[in-house]
Amino acid sequence: MKLTVKEQRARIHRRIRKKVMGTPERPRLSVFRSSKGIYCQLIDDLAGHTIAAATHKESEKATKTQQAQTVGTLIAEKAKAAGVVKVVFDRGGFLYHGRIKALADAAREGGLEF
């Protein structure tokens, strides 16, 4: 039986999550990409709560890649405000390419280390 794209991504994400875990000192930067936008969160898995979040709705109207860059910059600013510098990147089962890469590069430029 062939898996759908959604099922295959979920399988990859489960495999990644076995290895990647966020702590209070080094939270997990989780990224979700939909067809319309991009979302990211800083998550402390030990406490089970979100430290900061950013979405494409907070950015200006632009191309999807530019929105991802803006979201990466926003999450870096919010992380610094929360006192977080080092994070663990969780690409959410998506390929590290395009919008995911643009968000990650912008977050690095904003001061996050991963």
JSON list of C-alpha atoms in Angstrom, two decimals:
[
{"chain": "A", "resi": 1, "resn": "MET", "atom": "CA", "xyz": [0.00, 0.00, 0.00]},
{"chain": "A", "resi": 2, "resn": "LYS", "atom": "CA", "xyz": [1.44, 3.34, -1.05]},
{"chain": "A", "resi": 3, "resn": "LEU", "atom": "CA", "xyz": [1.53, 6.14, 1.51]},
{"chain": "A", "resi": 4, "resn": "THR", "atom": "CA", "xyz": [0.08, 9.54, 0.78]},
{"chain": "A", "resi": 5, "resn": "VAL", "atom": "CA", "xyz": [2.38, 12.56, 0.95]},
{"chain": "A", "resi": 6, "resn": "LYS", "atom": "CA", "xyz": [0.82, 13.55, 4.30]},
{"chain": "A", "resi": 7, "resn": "GLU", "atom": "CA", "xyz": [1.31, 10.06, 5.78]},
{"chain": "A", "resi": 8, "resn": "GLN", "atom": "CA", "xyz": [4.90, 9.93, 4.54]},
{"chain": "A", "resi": 9, "resn": "ARG", "atom": "CA", "xyz": [5.71, 13.33, 6.09]},
{"chain": "A", "resi": 10, "resn": "ALA", "atom": "CA", "xyz": [4.13, 12.22, 9.39]},
{"chain": "A", "resi": 11, "resn": "ARG", "atom": "CA", "xyz": [6.29, 9.09, 9.35]},
{"chain": "A", "resi": 12, "resn": "ILE", "atom": "CA", "xyz": [9.45, 11.14, 8.75]},
{"chain": "A", "resi": 13, "resn": "HIS", "atom": "CA", "xyz": [8.43, 13.60, 11.49]},
{"chain": "A", "resi": 14, "resn": "ARG", "atom": "CA", "xyz": [7.96, 10.76, 14.01]},
{"chain": "A", "resi": 15, "resn": "ARG", "atom": "CA", "xyz": [11.41, 9.47, 13.14]},
{"chain": "A", "resi": 16, "resn": "ILE", "atom": "CA", "xyz": [12.94, 12.93, 13.66]},
{"chain": "A", "resi": 17, "resn": "ARG", "atom": "CA", "xyz": [11.09, 13.47, 16.95]},
{"chain": "A", "resi": 18, "resn": "LYS", "atom": "CA", "xyz": [12.64, 10.30, 18.40]},
{"chain": "A", "resi": 19, "resn": "LYS", "atom": "CA", "xyz": [15.98, 12.12, 18.34]},
{"chain": "A", "resi": 20, "resn": "VAL", "atom": "CA", "xyz": [15.09, 15.81, 18.73]},
{"chain": "A", "resi": 21, "resn": "MET", "atom": "CA", "xyz": [13.86, 17.11, 22.09]},
{"chain": "A", "resi": 22, "resn": "GLY", "atom": "CA", "xyz": [13.58, 20.61, 23.50]},
{"chain": "A", "resi": 23, "resn": "THR", "atom": "CA", "xyz": [14.76, 21.59, 26.98]},
{"chain": "A", "resi": 24, "resn": "PRO", "atom": "CA", "xyz": [14.37, 24.87, 28.87]},
{"chain": "A", "resi": 25, "resn": "GLU", "atom": "CA", "xyz": [17.99, 25.80, 28.03]},
{"chain": "A", "resi": 26, "resn": "ARG", "atom": "CA", "xyz": [17.74, 24.66, 24.40]},
{"chain": "A", "resi": 27, "resn": "PRO", "atom": "CA", "xyz": [14.11, 24.57, 23.18]},
{"chain": "A", "resi": 28, "resn": "ARG", "atom": "CA", "xyz": [12.95, 22.95, 19.97]},
{"chain": "A", "resi": 29, "resn": "LEU", "atom": "CA", "xyz": [12.27, 25.27, 17.01]},
{"chain": "A", "resi": 30, "resn": "SER", "atom": "CA", "xyz": [9.39, 23.44, 15.34]},
{"chain": "A", "resi": 31, "resn": "VAL", "atom": "CA", "xyz": [8.38, 24.48, 11.81]},
{"chain": "A", "resi": 32, "resn": "PHE", "atom": "CA", "xyz": [5.15, 23.74, 9.94]},
{"chain": "A", "resi": 33, "resn": "ARG", "atom": "CA", "xyz": [4.68, 24.65, 6.30]},
{"chain": "A", "resi": 34, "resn": "SER", "atom": "CA", "xyz": [1.23, 24.70, 4.73]},
{"chain": "A", "resi": 35, "resn": "SER", "atom": "CA", "xyz": [0.25, 25.57, 1.20]},
{"chain": "A", "resi": 36, "resn": "LYS", "atom": "CA", "xyz": [-0.73, 29.07, 2.33]},
{"chain": "A", "resi": 37, "resn": "GLY", "atom": "CA", "xyz": [1.85, 29.97, 4.94]},
{"chain": "A", "resi": 38, "resn": "ILE", "atom": "CA", "xyz": [4.50, 28.99, 7.46]},
{"chain": "A", "resi": 39, "resn": "TYR", "atom": "CA", "xyz": [4.40, 28.71, 11.25]},
{"chain": "A", "resi": 40, "resn": "CYS", "atom": "CA", "xyz": [7.07, 28.11, 13.89]},
{"chain": "A", "resi": 41, "resn": "GLN", "atom": "CA", "xyz": [7.22, 27.65, 17.66]},
{"chain": "A", "resi": 42, "resn": "LEU", "atom": "CA", "xyz": [9.86, 27.42, 20.36]},
{"chain": "A", "resi": 43, "resn": "ILE", "atom": "CA", "xyz": [8.82, 24.46, 22.50]},
{"chain": "A", "resi": 44, "resn": "ASP", "atom": "CA", "xyz": [10.08, 23.23, 25.87]},
{"chain": "A", "resi": 45, "resn": "ASP", "atom": "CA", "xyz": [9.22, 19.52, 25.68]},
{"chain": "A", "resi": 46, "resn": "LEU", "atom": "CA", "xyz": [10.09, 18.81, 29.32]},
{"chain": "A", "resi": 47, "resn": "ALA", "atom": "CA", "xyz": [7.55, 21.31, 30.64]},
{"chain": "A", "resi": 48, "resn": "GLY", "atom": "CA", "xyz": [5.23, 20.80, 27.66]},
{"chain": "A", "resi": 49, "resn": "HIS", "atom": "CA", "xyz": [4.69, 24.46, 26.80]},
{"chain": "A", "resi": 50, "resn": "THR", "atom": "CA", "xyz": [5.40, 26.91, 24.01]},
{"chain": "A", "resi": 51, "resn": "ILE", "atom": "CA", "xyz": [7.90, 29.68, 24.78]},
{"chain": "A", "resi": 52, "resn": "ALA", "atom": "CA", "xyz": [7.32, 31.77, 21.63]},
{"chain": "A", "resi": 53, "resn": "ALA", "atom": "CA", "xyz": [5.58, 31.47, 18.28]},
{"chain": "A", "resi": 54, "resn": "ALA", "atom": "CA", "xyz": [5.52, 33.30, 14.95]},
{"chain": "A", "resi": 55, "resn": "THR", "atom": "CA", "xyz": [3.32, 32.97, 11.87]},
{"chain": "A", "resi": 56, "resn": "HIS", "atom": "CA", "xyz": [3.15, 34.29, 8.34]},
{"chain": "A", "resi": 57, "resn": "LYS", "atom": "CA", "xyz": [0.13, 36.39, 9.38]},
{"chain": "A", "resi": 58, "resn": "GLU", "atom": "CA", "xyz": [2.46, 38.67, 11.36]},
{"chain": "A", "resi": 59, "resn": "SER", "atom": "CA", "xyz": [4.49, 39.40, 8.22]},
{"chain": "A", "resi": 60, "resn": "GLU", "atom": "CA", "xyz": [3.66, 41.67, 5.32]},
{"chain": "A", "resi": 61, "resn": "LYS", "atom": "CA", "xyz": [2.14, 40.49, 2.06]},
{"chain": "A", "resi": 62, "resn": "ALA", "atom": "CA", "xyz": [5.01, 39.06, 0.05]},
{"chain": "A", "resi": 63, "resn": "THR", "atom": "CA", "xyz": [6.10, 35.87, -1.66]},
{"chain": "A", "resi": 64, "resn": "LYS", "atom": "CA", "xyz": [6.06, 32.72, 0.44]},
{"chain": "A", "resi": 65, "resn": "THR", "atom": "CA", "xyz": [9.85, 32.61, 0.68]},
{"chain": "A", "resi": 66, "resn": "GLN", "atom": "CA", "xyz": [9.97, 36.23, 1.83]},
{"chain": "A", "resi": 67, "resn": "GLN", "atom": "CA", "xyz": [7.25, 35.45, 4.40]},
{"chain": "A", "resi": 68, "resn": "ALA", "atom": "CA", "xyz": [9.37, 32.56, 5.68]},
{"chain": "A", "resi": 69, "resn": "GLN", "atom": "CA", "xyz": [12.36, 34.89, 6.05]},
{"chain": "A", "resi": 70, "resn": "THR", "atom": "CA", "xyz": [10.24, 37.37, 7.98]},
{"chain": "A", "resi": 71, "resn": "VAL", "atom": "CA", "xyz": [8.91, 34.62, 10.26]},
{"chain": "A", "resi": 72, "resn": "GLY", "atom": "CA", "xyz": [12.49, 33.47, 10.92]},
{"chain": "A", "resi": 73, "resn": "THR", "atom": "CA", "xyz": [13.49, 36.99, 11.91]},
{"chain": "A", "resi": 74, "resn": "LEU", "atom": "CA", "xyz": [10.38, 37.34, 14.12]},
{"chain": "A", "resi": 75, "resn": "ILE", "atom": "CA", "xyz": [11.03, 34.08, 15.98]},
{"chain": "A", "resi": 76, "resn": "ALA", "atom": "CA", "xyz": [14.64, 35.10, 16.58]},
{"chain": "A", "resi": 77, "resn": "GLU", "atom": "CA", "xyz": [13.51, 38.41, 18.09]},
{"chain": "A", "resi": 78, "resn": "LYS", "atom": "CA", "xyz": [10.92, 36.69, 20.30]},
{"chain": "A", "resi": 79, "resn": "ALA", "atom": "CA", "xyz": [13.47, 34.08, 21.38]},
{"chain": "A", "resi": 80, "resn": "LYS", "atom": "CA", "xyz": [15.95, 36.77, 22.40]},
{"chain": "A", "resi": 81, "resn": "ALA", "atom": "CA", "xyz": [13.20, 38.54, 24.36]},
{"chain": "A", "resi": 82, "resn": "ALA", "atom": "CA", "xyz": [12.52, 35.24, 26.17]},
{"chain": "A", "resi": 83, "resn": "GLY", "atom": "CA", "xyz": [16.24, 34.79, 26.88]},
{"chain": "A", "resi": 84, "resn": "VAL", "atom": "CA", "xyz": [16.83, 31.94, 24.43]},
{"chain": "A", "resi": 85, "resn": "VAL", "atom": "CA", "xyz": [19.92, 31.85, 22.19]},
{"chain": "A", "resi": 86, "resn": "LYS", "atom": "CA", "xyz": [20.48, 28.16, 21.41]},
{"chain": "A", "resi": 87, "resn": "VAL", "atom": "CA", "xyz": [17.74, 25.99, 19.90]},
{"chain": "A", "resi": 88, "resn": "VAL", "atom": "CA", "xyz": [17.29, 22.58, 18.32]},
{"chain": "A", "resi": 89, "resn": "PHE", "atom": "CA", "xyz": [15.83, 22.77, 14.79]},
{"chain": "A", "resi": 90, "resn": "ASP", "atom": "CA", "xyz": [12.87, 20.50, 14.01]},
{"chain": "A", "resi": 91, "resn": "ARG", "atom": "CA", "xyz": [12.02, 20.72, 10.32]},
{"chain": "A", "resi": 92, "resn": "GLY", "atom": "CA", "xyz": [8.78, 18.79, 10.89]},
{"chain": "A", "resi": 93, "resn": "GLY", "atom": "CA", "xyz": [9.34, 16.13, 8.24]},
{"chain": "A", "resi": 94, "resn": "PHE", "atom": "CA", "xyz": [9.76, 18.69, 5.48]},
{"chain": "A", "resi": 95, "resn": "LEU", "atom": "CA", "xyz": [12.83, 18.79, 3.26]},
{"chain": "A", "resi": 96, "resn": "TYR", "atom": "CA", "xyz": [15.45, 21.33, 4.30]},
{"chain": "A", "resi": 97, "resn": "HIS", "atom": "CA", "xyz": [14.90, 23.35, 1.15]},
{"chain": "A", "resi": 98, "resn": "GLY", "atom": "CA", "xyz": [13.05, 26.43, -0.02]},
{"chain": "A", "resi": 99, "resn": "ARG", "atom": "CA", "xyz": [10.86, 28.03, 2.64]},
{"chain": "A", "resi": 100, "resn": "ILE", "atom": "CA", "xyz": [12.17, 25.84, 5.48]},
{"chain": "A", "resi": 101, "resn": "LYS", "atom": "CA", "xyz": [15.76, 26.78, 4.62]},
{"chain": "A", "resi": 102, "resn": "ALA", "atom": "CA", "xyz": [14.84, 30.46, 4.25]},
{"chain": "A", "resi": 103, "resn": "LEU", "atom": "CA", "xyz": [13.26, 30.48, 7.72]},
{"chain": "A", "resi": 104, "resn": "ALA", "atom": "CA", "xyz": [16.26, 28.70, 9.26]},
{"chain": "A", "resi": 105, "resn": "ASP", "atom": "CA", "xyz": [18.78, 31.06, 7.63]},
{"chain": "A", "resi": 106, "resn": "ALA", "atom": "CA", "xyz": [16.82, 34.13, 8.76]},
{"chain": "A", "resi": 107, "resn": "ALA", "atom": "CA", "xyz": [16.62, 32.78, 12.33]},
{"chain": "A", "resi": 108, "resn": "ARG", "atom": "CA", "xyz": [20.39, 32.22, 12.33]},
{"chain": "A", "resi": 109, "resn": "GLU", "atom": "CA", "xyz": [20.97, 35.76, 11.05]},
{"chain": "A", "resi": 110, "resn": "GLY", "atom": "CA", "xyz": [18.64, 36.99, 13.80]},
{"chain": "A", "resi": 111, "resn": "GLY", "atom": "CA", "xyz": [20.94, 35.50, 16.44]},
{"chain": "A", "resi": 112, "resn": "LEU", "atom": "CA", "xyz": [19.68, 31.96, 17.09]},
{"chain": "A", "resi": 113, "resn": "GLU", "atom": "CA", "xyz": [22.29, 29.19, 17.21]},
{"chain": "A", "resi": 114, "resn": "PHE", "atom": "CA", "xyz": [21.53, 25.71, 15.87]}
]
